[in-house]
XYZ file of C-alpha atoms in Angstrom:
574
model
C 8.521 20.078 16.510
C 10.215 22.478 18.851
C 12.118 21.225 21.796
C 14.492 22.846 24.200
C 16.296 19.619 24.977
C 19.219 19.136 22.659
C 19.181 15.351 22.786
C 15.592 15.182 21.532
C 16.535 16.562 18.116
C 18.224 14.536 15.413
C 21.699 15.538 14.248
C 22.223 14.430 10.660
C 25.586 12.681 10.088
C 28.093 14.410 7.845
C 28.175 13.027 4.258
C 31.905 12.328 4.641
C 31.141 10.127 7.648
C 28.509 8.212 5.698
C 30.923 7.605 2.817
C 32.954 5.476 5.231
C 29.866 3.469 6.194
C 28.584 3.034 2.618
C 31.614 2.187 0.447
C 29.352 1.163 -2.442
C 27.809 4.633 -2.635
C 29.056 8.164 -3.100
C 27.114 10.446 -0.770
C 26.675 13.727 -2.641
C 24.883 15.794 -0.023
C 22.079 16.240 2.477
C 18.584 16.667 1.001
C 16.409 17.180 4.059
C 16.383 16.481 7.774
C 13.723 16.241 10.473
C 12.931 14.667 13.812
C 12.523 11.219 12.238
C 15.774 11.127 10.243
C 17.709 12.585 7.328
C 17.685 11.996 3.576
C 20.767 12.216 1.364
C 21.335 12.139 -2.367
C 23.803 9.430 -3.319
C 25.128 7.574 -6.352
C 25.217 3.789 -6.397
C 28.649 3.189 -7.893
C 28.015 -0.274 -9.355
C 25.003 0.881 -11.403
C 25.878 4.582 -11.717
C 22.381 5.258 -10.388
C 21.265 8.246 -8.318
C 19.361 7.140 -5.221
C 17.951 8.608 -2.024
C 19.449 7.336 1.240
C 17.363 7.765 4.390
C 19.048 7.451 7.793
C 17.075 7.075 11.039
C 18.246 8.180 14.516
C 20.299 5.741 16.606
C 17.560 5.177 19.193
C 15.312 3.503 16.645
C 17.819 0.727 16.003
C 17.654 -0.134 19.722
C 13.882 -0.633 19.528
C 13.183 -4.240 18.569
C 9.535 -3.547 17.728
C 10.426 -0.600 15.523
C 13.161 -2.571 13.736
C 10.699 -5.348 12.951
C 8.168 -2.844 11.584
C 10.884 -1.087 9.592
C 11.953 -4.341 7.978
C 8.350 -5.238 7.171
C 7.822 -1.803 5.597
C 10.921 -2.068 3.415
C 10.083 -5.572 2.209
C 6.478 -4.608 1.525
C 7.500 -1.545 -0.469
C 10.095 -3.529 -2.438
C 7.294 -5.790 -3.691
C 5.374 -2.838 -5.122
C 5.991 -1.631 -8.655
C 3.953 1.365 -9.794
C 4.856 4.689 -11.469
C 3.108 6.624 -8.699
C 4.984 4.894 -5.846
C 8.599 5.550 -4.885
C 10.618 2.357 -5.361
C 12.653 0.764 -2.557
C 16.011 -0.813 -3.441
C 17.615 -1.855 -0.146
C 17.491 -1.475 3.635
C 19.495 -2.485 6.682
C 21.509 -1.218 9.638
C 24.993 0.278 9.662
C 26.888 2.140 12.362
C 23.976 1.671 14.756
C 21.589 3.440 12.357
C 18.750 1.983 10.301
C 18.789 2.980 6.641
C 16.679 2.561 3.529
C 17.735 3.203 -0.075
C 15.003 4.433 -2.388
C 14.327 5.790 -5.831
C 15.543 9.381 -6.111
C 12.885 11.923 -7.114
C 14.477 15.264 -8.080
C 11.337 17.399 -7.745
C 9.519 19.019 -4.851
C 6.692 17.657 -2.761
C 3.115 18.841 -3.146
C 3.506 20.443 0.286
C 6.414 22.582 -0.909
C 4.698 23.343 -4.213
C 1.165 24.282 -3.190
C 0.915 24.704 0.567
C -1.887 27.133 1.406
C -2.779 27.628 -2.257
C -5.500 26.250 -4.494
C -4.588 24.832 -7.881
C -6.579 24.423 -11.080
C -9.289 21.790 -10.967
C -7.879 19.981 -13.985
C -4.505 19.648 -12.250
C -6.178 18.546 -9.037
C -7.936 15.744 -10.905
C -4.679 14.654 -12.553
C -2.694 14.652 -9.303
C -5.289 13.032 -7.061
C -6.209 10.428 -9.680
C -2.538 9.406 -9.868
C -2.364 9.200 -6.074
C -5.486 7.018 -6.068
C -3.967 4.726 -8.688
C -0.768 4.328 -6.685
C -2.690 3.608 -3.490
C -4.947 1.142 -5.285
C -1.829 -0.810 -6.297
C -0.538 -0.769 -2.704
C -3.921 -1.821 -1.320
C -4.201 -4.652 -3.835
C -0.866 -5.913 -2.531
C -2.056 -5.723 1.074
C -0.273 -2.513 2.160
C -1.882 0.475 3.920
C 0.086 3.726 3.898
C -1.600 5.375 6.938
C 0.113 8.757 6.512
C -1.000 10.265 3.204
C -0.284 14.002 3.217
C 1.218 16.575 0.800
C 4.784 16.277 2.156
C 4.759 12.528 1.436
C 3.810 12.988 -2.232
C 6.684 14.095 -4.451
C 6.491 15.594 -7.929
C 9.126 14.519 -10.433
C 10.450 16.814 -13.162
C 7.365 16.013 -15.234
C 5.105 16.912 -12.286
C 4.054 13.281 -11.901
C 3.164 12.455 -8.265
C 4.959 9.667 -6.426
C 3.910 8.475 -2.980
C 6.768 7.900 -0.572
C 7.682 7.623 3.090
C 5.615 4.582 4.013
C 6.912 5.128 7.554
C 3.638 4.095 9.197
C 2.759 1.508 6.574
C 1.711 -1.960 7.633
C 0.147 -5.014 6.090
C -3.650 -5.030 6.070
C -4.750 -6.749 9.261
C -1.320 -6.195 10.873
C -1.190 -5.830 14.648
C -1.107 -2.296 16.030
C 1.131 -1.780 19.046
C -0.534 -0.479 22.206
C -0.515 3.325 22.146
C 0.573 3.569 18.524
C -2.566 5.511 17.635
C -0.983 8.673 19.071
C 1.052 8.924 15.878
C -0.116 10.261 12.537
C -0.729 13.713 11.071
C -3.486 15.936 12.495
C -6.010 16.994 9.887
C -5.280 14.082 7.562
C -5.773 11.104 9.869
C -9.029 9.143 9.687
C -11.044 9.020 12.952
C -10.655 5.253 13.364
C -6.837 5.558 13.392
C -7.204 7.314 16.747
C -10.381 5.740 18.094
C -10.119 2.091 17.003
C -6.563 1.536 15.676
C -6.974 -2.229 15.490
C -9.892 -1.800 13.068
C -7.986 0.353 10.553
C -8.032 -0.783 6.924
C -7.329 0.706 3.481
C -10.280 3.100 3.833
C -8.180 5.182 6.229
C -6.002 6.072 3.217
C -9.103 7.025 1.239
C -10.076 9.439 4.026
C -6.650 11.114 3.792
C -6.925 11.397 -0.001
C -10.304 13.087 0.461
C -8.639 15.629 2.761
C -5.876 16.107 0.179
C -8.478 16.694 -2.555
C -10.230 19.353 -0.451
C -6.912 21.041 0.326
C -5.737 21.186 -3.289
C -9.083 22.601 -4.421
C -9.316 25.249 -1.694
C -5.886 25.742 -0.149
C -7.428 24.784 3.216
C -7.886 21.661 5.291
C -11.480 20.561 5.960
C -10.787 20.916 9.684
C -9.933 24.606 9.124
C -12.947 25.375 6.926
C -15.831 22.916 7.059
C -17.678 24.326 4.057
C -17.754 22.215 0.889
C -14.998 23.010 -1.643
C -17.374 24.672 -4.118
C -18.443 27.174 -1.444
C -14.806 28.149 -0.843
C -13.186 28.133 -4.275
C -16.212 28.080 -6.642
C -15.026 24.800 -8.138
C -17.371 22.234 -9.677
C -19.931 21.242 -7.059
C -19.459 17.580 -8.003
C -16.188 17.719 -6.070
C -18.267 18.268 -2.925
C -19.840 14.845 -3.314
C -16.474 13.121 -3.741
C -14.891 14.894 -0.756
C -17.933 14.233 1.424
C -17.930 10.540 0.580
C -14.155 10.060 0.870
C -14.023 11.773 4.281
C -17.125 10.146 5.724
C -16.666 9.639 9.466
C -17.611 5.954 9.129
C -15.323 3.792 6.941
C -18.396 2.019 5.515
C -19.615 5.334 4.137
C -16.464 5.920 2.087
C -15.439 4.655 -1.328
C -15.003 0.920 -1.529
C -11.602 1.417 -3.200
C -9.190 4.122 -4.292
C -9.836 3.078 -7.889
C -13.544 3.862 -7.474
C -12.692 7.354 -6.269
C -10.430 7.809 -9.296
C -13.328 6.888 -11.600
C -15.535 9.603 -10.103
C -12.768 12.145 -10.646
C -12.482 10.997 -14.266
C -16.199 11.664 -14.768
C -15.700 15.304 -13.774
C -12.703 15.551 -16.105
C -14.591 14.065 -19.051
C -17.950 15.770 -18.535
C -17.964 19.582 -18.307
C -20.205 20.906 -15.555
C -22.158 22.942 -18.130
C -23.459 19.690 -19.658
C -24.525 18.157 -16.370
C -28.240 18.370 -15.558
C -28.897 17.631 -11.911
C -32.538 18.192 -10.950
C -32.666 18.240 -7.175
C -35.762 17.809 -5.075
C -35.929 20.461 -2.323
C -35.228 18.984 1.075
C -33.586 15.806 -0.257
C -30.599 15.007 2.022
C -27.061 14.713 0.714
C -27.624 16.421 -2.644
C -24.723 18.542 -3.940
C -24.585 21.901 -5.663
C -27.185 24.622 -6.115
C -30.840 23.717 -6.275
C -32.143 23.467 -9.813
C -35.821 23.479 -10.566
C -37.102 20.145 -11.808
C -38.639 20.049 -15.306
C -42.306 20.965 -15.291
C -44.754 18.155 -15.914
C -47.135 18.987 -18.811
C -50.635 19.571 -17.543
C -53.985 19.549 -19.272
C -54.487 22.962 -20.846
C -57.100 25.149 -19.197
C -59.592 26.815 -21.490
C -60.097 30.462 -20.733
C -63.278 32.105 -21.821
C -62.559 35.530 -23.274
C -65.944 36.809 -22.184
C -65.445 35.929 -18.541
C -64.867 39.010 -16.385
C -63.599 36.871 -13.490
C -60.920 35.334 -15.717
C -59.880 38.799 -16.845
C -59.449 40.050 -13.285
C -57.581 36.853 -12.352
C -55.147 37.435 -15.205
C -54.579 41.013 -14.036
C -53.804 39.791 -10.495
C -51.325 37.213 -11.754
C -49.498 39.770 -13.855
C -49.315 42.152 -10.884
C -47.918 39.439 -8.637
C -45.294 38.534 -11.218
C -44.264 42.169 -11.595
C -43.910 42.562 -7.858
C -41.712 39.438 -7.706
C -39.415 40.820 -10.408
C -39.188 44.114 -8.524
C -38.220 42.392 -5.250
C -35.625 40.237 -7.007
C -33.998 43.189 -8.801
C -34.026 45.397 -5.722
C -32.319 42.731 -3.551
C -28.676 43.730 -2.824
C -26.115 41.368 -4.341
C -24.480 38.892 -1.959
C -20.792 39.205 -1.184
C -19.228 35.792 -1.755
C -15.964 34.894 -0.170
C -13.087 35.458 -2.584
C -12.012 32.198 -4.170
C -8.306 31.504 -3.671
C -6.027 32.068 -6.616
C -5.849 29.053 -8.875
C -2.416 27.651 -9.581
C -1.240 25.296 -12.280
C 1.475 22.708 -11.773
C 4.556 23.558 -13.807
C 5.453 20.608 -15.977
C 9.098 21.487 -15.352
C 9.592 22.868 -11.855
C 13.032 24.126 -12.860
C 15.603 23.945 -10.101
C 15.980 20.433 -8.868
C 14.739 20.428 -5.308
C 15.516 17.023 -3.784
C 12.905 14.917 -2.143
C 11.810 16.396 1.226
C 10.822 13.066 2.735
C 12.365 13.522 6.165
C 9.123 14.736 7.730
C 9.389 18.552 7.352
C 8.047 20.494 10.290
C 4.426 21.689 9.887
C 5.452 25.269 10.593
C 8.211 25.255 8.001
C 7.382 27.810 5.297
C 7.434 26.039 1.924
C 8.669 27.727 -1.213
C 5.936 27.533 -3.893
C 7.099 25.903 -7.115
C 3.900 26.520 -9.073
C 3.015 29.257 -11.512
C 0.310 31.627 -10.318
C -2.462 32.493 -12.684
C -3.691 36.075 -12.763
C -7.462 35.761 -12.723
C -9.559 38.786 -12.024
C -9.920 39.113 -8.267
C -13.396 40.271 -7.257
C -13.525 42.793 -4.477
C -14.537 41.229 -1.214
C -16.621 43.250 1.158
C -15.851 43.401 4.901
C -19.041 41.453 5.500
C -17.793 38.647 3.282
C -14.494 38.496 5.163
C -16.354 38.357 8.434
C -18.538 35.572 7.102
C -15.483 33.610 5.952
C -13.923 34.009 9.378
C -17.093 32.862 11.080
C -17.278 29.787 8.856
C -13.690 28.757 9.465
C -12.713 25.964 11.802
C -13.195 26.280 15.554
C -10.559 27.998 17.621
C -9.429 27.208 21.131
C -11.194 29.547 23.481
C -9.485 31.194 26.475
C -8.859 28.999 29.466
C -11.583 30.528 31.596
C -14.191 29.273 29.120
C -12.892 25.693 29.062
C -15.069 22.960 30.498
C -14.051 21.716 33.921
C -13.779 18.122 32.696
C -12.038 17.240 29.410
C -14.193 15.593 26.768
C -11.292 13.419 25.633
C -10.094 10.593 27.909
C -6.589 11.928 28.529
C -5.847 9.410 31.285
C -6.510 6.527 28.883
C -4.277 8.173 26.253
C -1.420 8.523 28.744
C -1.853 4.935 29.923
C -1.709 3.550 26.375
C 1.202 5.737 25.326
C 3.249 4.997 28.458
C 2.652 1.288 28.129
C 3.934 1.410 24.580
C 6.984 3.473 25.563
C 7.745 1.140 28.482
C 7.789 -1.763 26.040
C 10.160 0.145 23.808
C 12.341 1.053 26.809
C 12.852 -2.551 27.959
C 16.177 -2.971 26.079
C 17.439 0.275 27.635
C 16.578 -0.949 31.138
C 18.165 -4.340 30.452
C 21.384 -2.722 29.248
C 21.451 -0.429 32.282
C 21.010 -3.332 34.701
C 23.742 -5.336 32.952
C 26.205 -2.457 33.169
C 25.450 -1.883 36.870
C 25.962 -5.580 37.564
C 29.267 -5.638 35.677
C 30.464 -2.521 37.500
C 29.625 -4.081 40.865
C 31.428 -7.297 39.907
C 34.555 -5.297 39.093
C 34.175 -3.400 42.362
C 33.932 -6.689 44.294
C 36.950 -8.176 42.550
C 39.134 -5.108 43.220
C 38.152 -4.976 46.910
C 38.966 -8.673 47.422
C 42.325 -8.266 45.706
C 43.127 -5.282 47.912
C 41.996 -7.149 51.056
C 44.596 -9.810 50.378
C 47.255 -7.119 50.828
C 46.356 -6.553 54.486
C 49.373 -7.544 56.611
C 47.770 -8.069 60.021
C 44.352 -9.686 60.558
C 43.799 -10.380 56.877
C 41.503 -13.354 57.501
C 39.219 -11.261 59.700
C 39.102 -8.438 57.152
C 38.287 -10.848 54.325
C 35.437 -12.420 56.345
C 33.979 -8.988 57.104
C 34.280 -8.012 53.452
C 32.502 -11.194 52.354
C 29.583 -10.503 54.702
C 29.366 -6.892 53.527
C 29.318 -7.937 49.886
C 26.518 -10.435 50.520
C 24.510 -7.723 52.265
C 25.083 -5.241 49.422
C 23.792 -7.815 46.968
C 20.566 -8.459 48.862
C 18.722 -5.616 47.096
C 19.416 -7.189 43.711
C 20.227 -3.849 42.072
C 24.017 -4.076 42.439
C 24.636 -0.483 43.500
C 27.937 0.706 44.911
C 27.582 1.683 48.612
C 27.755 5.403 49.164
C 29.954 5.091 52.234
C 32.828 2.804 53.183
C 32.705 0.592 56.276
C 34.913 1.241 59.325
C 35.670 -2.485 59.525
C 37.102 -2.243 56.015
C 39.287 0.764 56.756
C 42.342 -1.499 56.948
C 42.065 -2.363 53.258
C 44.628 -0.288 51.289
C 43.185 2.573 49.172
C 39.636 1.461 50.027
C 38.207 5.009 49.882
C 39.720 5.628 46.456
C 38.199 2.345 45.232
C 34.711 3.327 46.436
C 35.035 6.757 44.820
C 36.255 5.361 41.485
C 33.434 2.855 41.114
C 30.824 5.366 42.282
C 32.034 7.621 39.471
C 31.604 4.776 36.950
C 28.111 4.111 38.292
C 27.200 7.778 37.850
C 28.367 7.641 34.234
C 26.221 4.537 33.657
C 23.198 6.304 35.126
C 23.782 9.374 32.947
C 23.965 7.217 29.820
C 20.761 5.504 30.927
C 18.961 8.819 31.369
C 20.140 9.986 27.951
C 18.917 6.780 26.291
C 15.522 7.135 27.962
C 15.278 10.789 27.033
C 15.957 9.958 23.390
C 12.837 7.777 23.498
C 10.910 10.773 24.762
C 11.129 12.143 21.197
C 8.407 9.699 20.118
C 6.335 10.334 23.225
C 6.414 14.139 22.930
C 5.756 14.021 19.203
C 2.714 11.820 19.719
C 1.365 14.143 22.417
C 1.851 17.224 20.240
C -0.022 15.547 17.393
C -2.883 14.740 19.755
C -3.000 18.398 20.826
C -3.395 19.304 17.163
C -6.404 17.007 16.870
C -8.028 18.296 20.051
C -7.710 21.924 18.946
C -10.126 21.139 16.137
C -12.587 19.903 18.782
C -12.000 22.874 21.105
C -11.286 20.535 24.035
C -9.260 23.075 26.027
C -9.232 21.087 29.281
C -7.741 18.020 27.595
C -5.218 20.146 25.713
C -4.084 21.709 28.984
C -3.413 18.300 30.567
C -1.408 17.099 27.588
C 0.574 20.345 27.356
C 1.437 20.024 31.061
C 2.788 16.555 30.354
C 4.901 17.842 27.448
C 6.243 20.718 29.556
C 7.275 18.364 32.372
C 9.204 16.117 29.988
C 11.002 19.065 28.394
C 11.855 20.553 31.792
C 13.237 17.414 33.438
C 15.004 14.310 32.144
C 14.093 12.512 35.352
C 10.356 12.960 34.810
C 10.263 10.741 31.727
C 12.438 8.074 33.338
C 10.105 8.100 36.357
C 7.188 7.506 33.987
C 9.023 4.558 32.446
C 9.937 3.068 35.839
C 6.469 3.685 37.300
C 7.709 6.116 39.945
C 5.411 8.818 38.533
C 1.877 8.493 37.180
C 1.879 11.904 35.462
C -0.805 14.601 35.421
C -3.845 12.830 34.040
C -5.270 11.907 37.417
């Protein structure tokens, strides 16, 4: 995520600084960093065990709702024990930062190993089956991941996949905070996560695995190329059925469990496509693969009389028709299929140890492939085939002048939900700000009264005037320092210096308040950018424009976001 505001980004602490906070660990170095935190490689001294230490930004520790969800995630993950899930050892808060200590995986993620590339079908089956098995274990223990994607699946030195970063995980049936549906990963998120977040169950993970399967087979997301995998990469057409079922728009249309999806993948692995006979009735809906003629039903033989001239002429006509059909077939120009992407195989030993990139790498970050490329013969693709592939790819956002006047997506409702959620998260920041203003005013009052007692002539009168002024200043209930001194208080020694000093403190309090609010804008902007990614697939240019205006306002002005949180501004959705 790009952002021009420096405070929005996350600055990873220096390992030397963390060594002071974690005396039981030796922090060896930074693995990866992103907007949602940083991951370090460390050694647990008591067990001489290498672990991964994830640190979250300071603002998250101030969010009571987030802290509760973080604790629930860590405890839920600690209960799981499966070779395809990253283990969790400990969690807590130190130095104002939430942390979690996990199993260290020395390999790369699938994202860094195969982004934009297709890999061999046999490897796809092995990887996705392992992911399904890990998810099945999590689902059986009542945990939904909700953010399955290549960057959250790591490959150890034996190329075994391990699911990590259960950052959006929650117990099945757990309450979803208002507006939380703006988070997730475009392209991988099931429709119900956005549309009906309170109805999300384990089948949302199955949807994401279906997207992952399509991507590994083709090197493309389904949202970028809506053709079935076999039409893109010439893989076994049985994969089409699995992808179509796993990514069904309705949860009820998907697999009943991740284990069931794994079984269908095993069937492909154990039964070569050459031995599969799939007679398909023309026009039958939902049937995969090329159409194969059904076996002919034996009919009663027809006796042909050799002496019949009509039968002879009929035979001649049939032979002529057959010859013409062969001629048409042979004279038809060959089609120009889209080039299948190069198939890659997962190296059983990726070589250089690339630590776990589980700190949410940016989508536009260019991964370094860690897979060996096969050298299959590459058929020449005609310009017509390239044009056809382009035409079949996912929809693009059209120029603004072609956008509909009214957005298809309810942007106003999105803003309302997201702002309500952020206002809930900002309550501790507002409470702290009010407390500091009140304390500053109390100090201001105490200093003024002490100085008033130093008045030599007419002290009683000055003190009575000061008391009335203080009561009046307090009437608003916001405890702000007056911007101007009172002529009746001019006799108080150094009164102007006192006003100026406490006004300066109040300004510092307000600046800290604005900075704390702006740090929360990280979540808000990130959620809006993810929603833009979803709407691009739907070509909803008008809605995208409204959301991008909102993002631009927040990045241009700190005060805009604080006005949203205080209700002074209603934004651009109206």
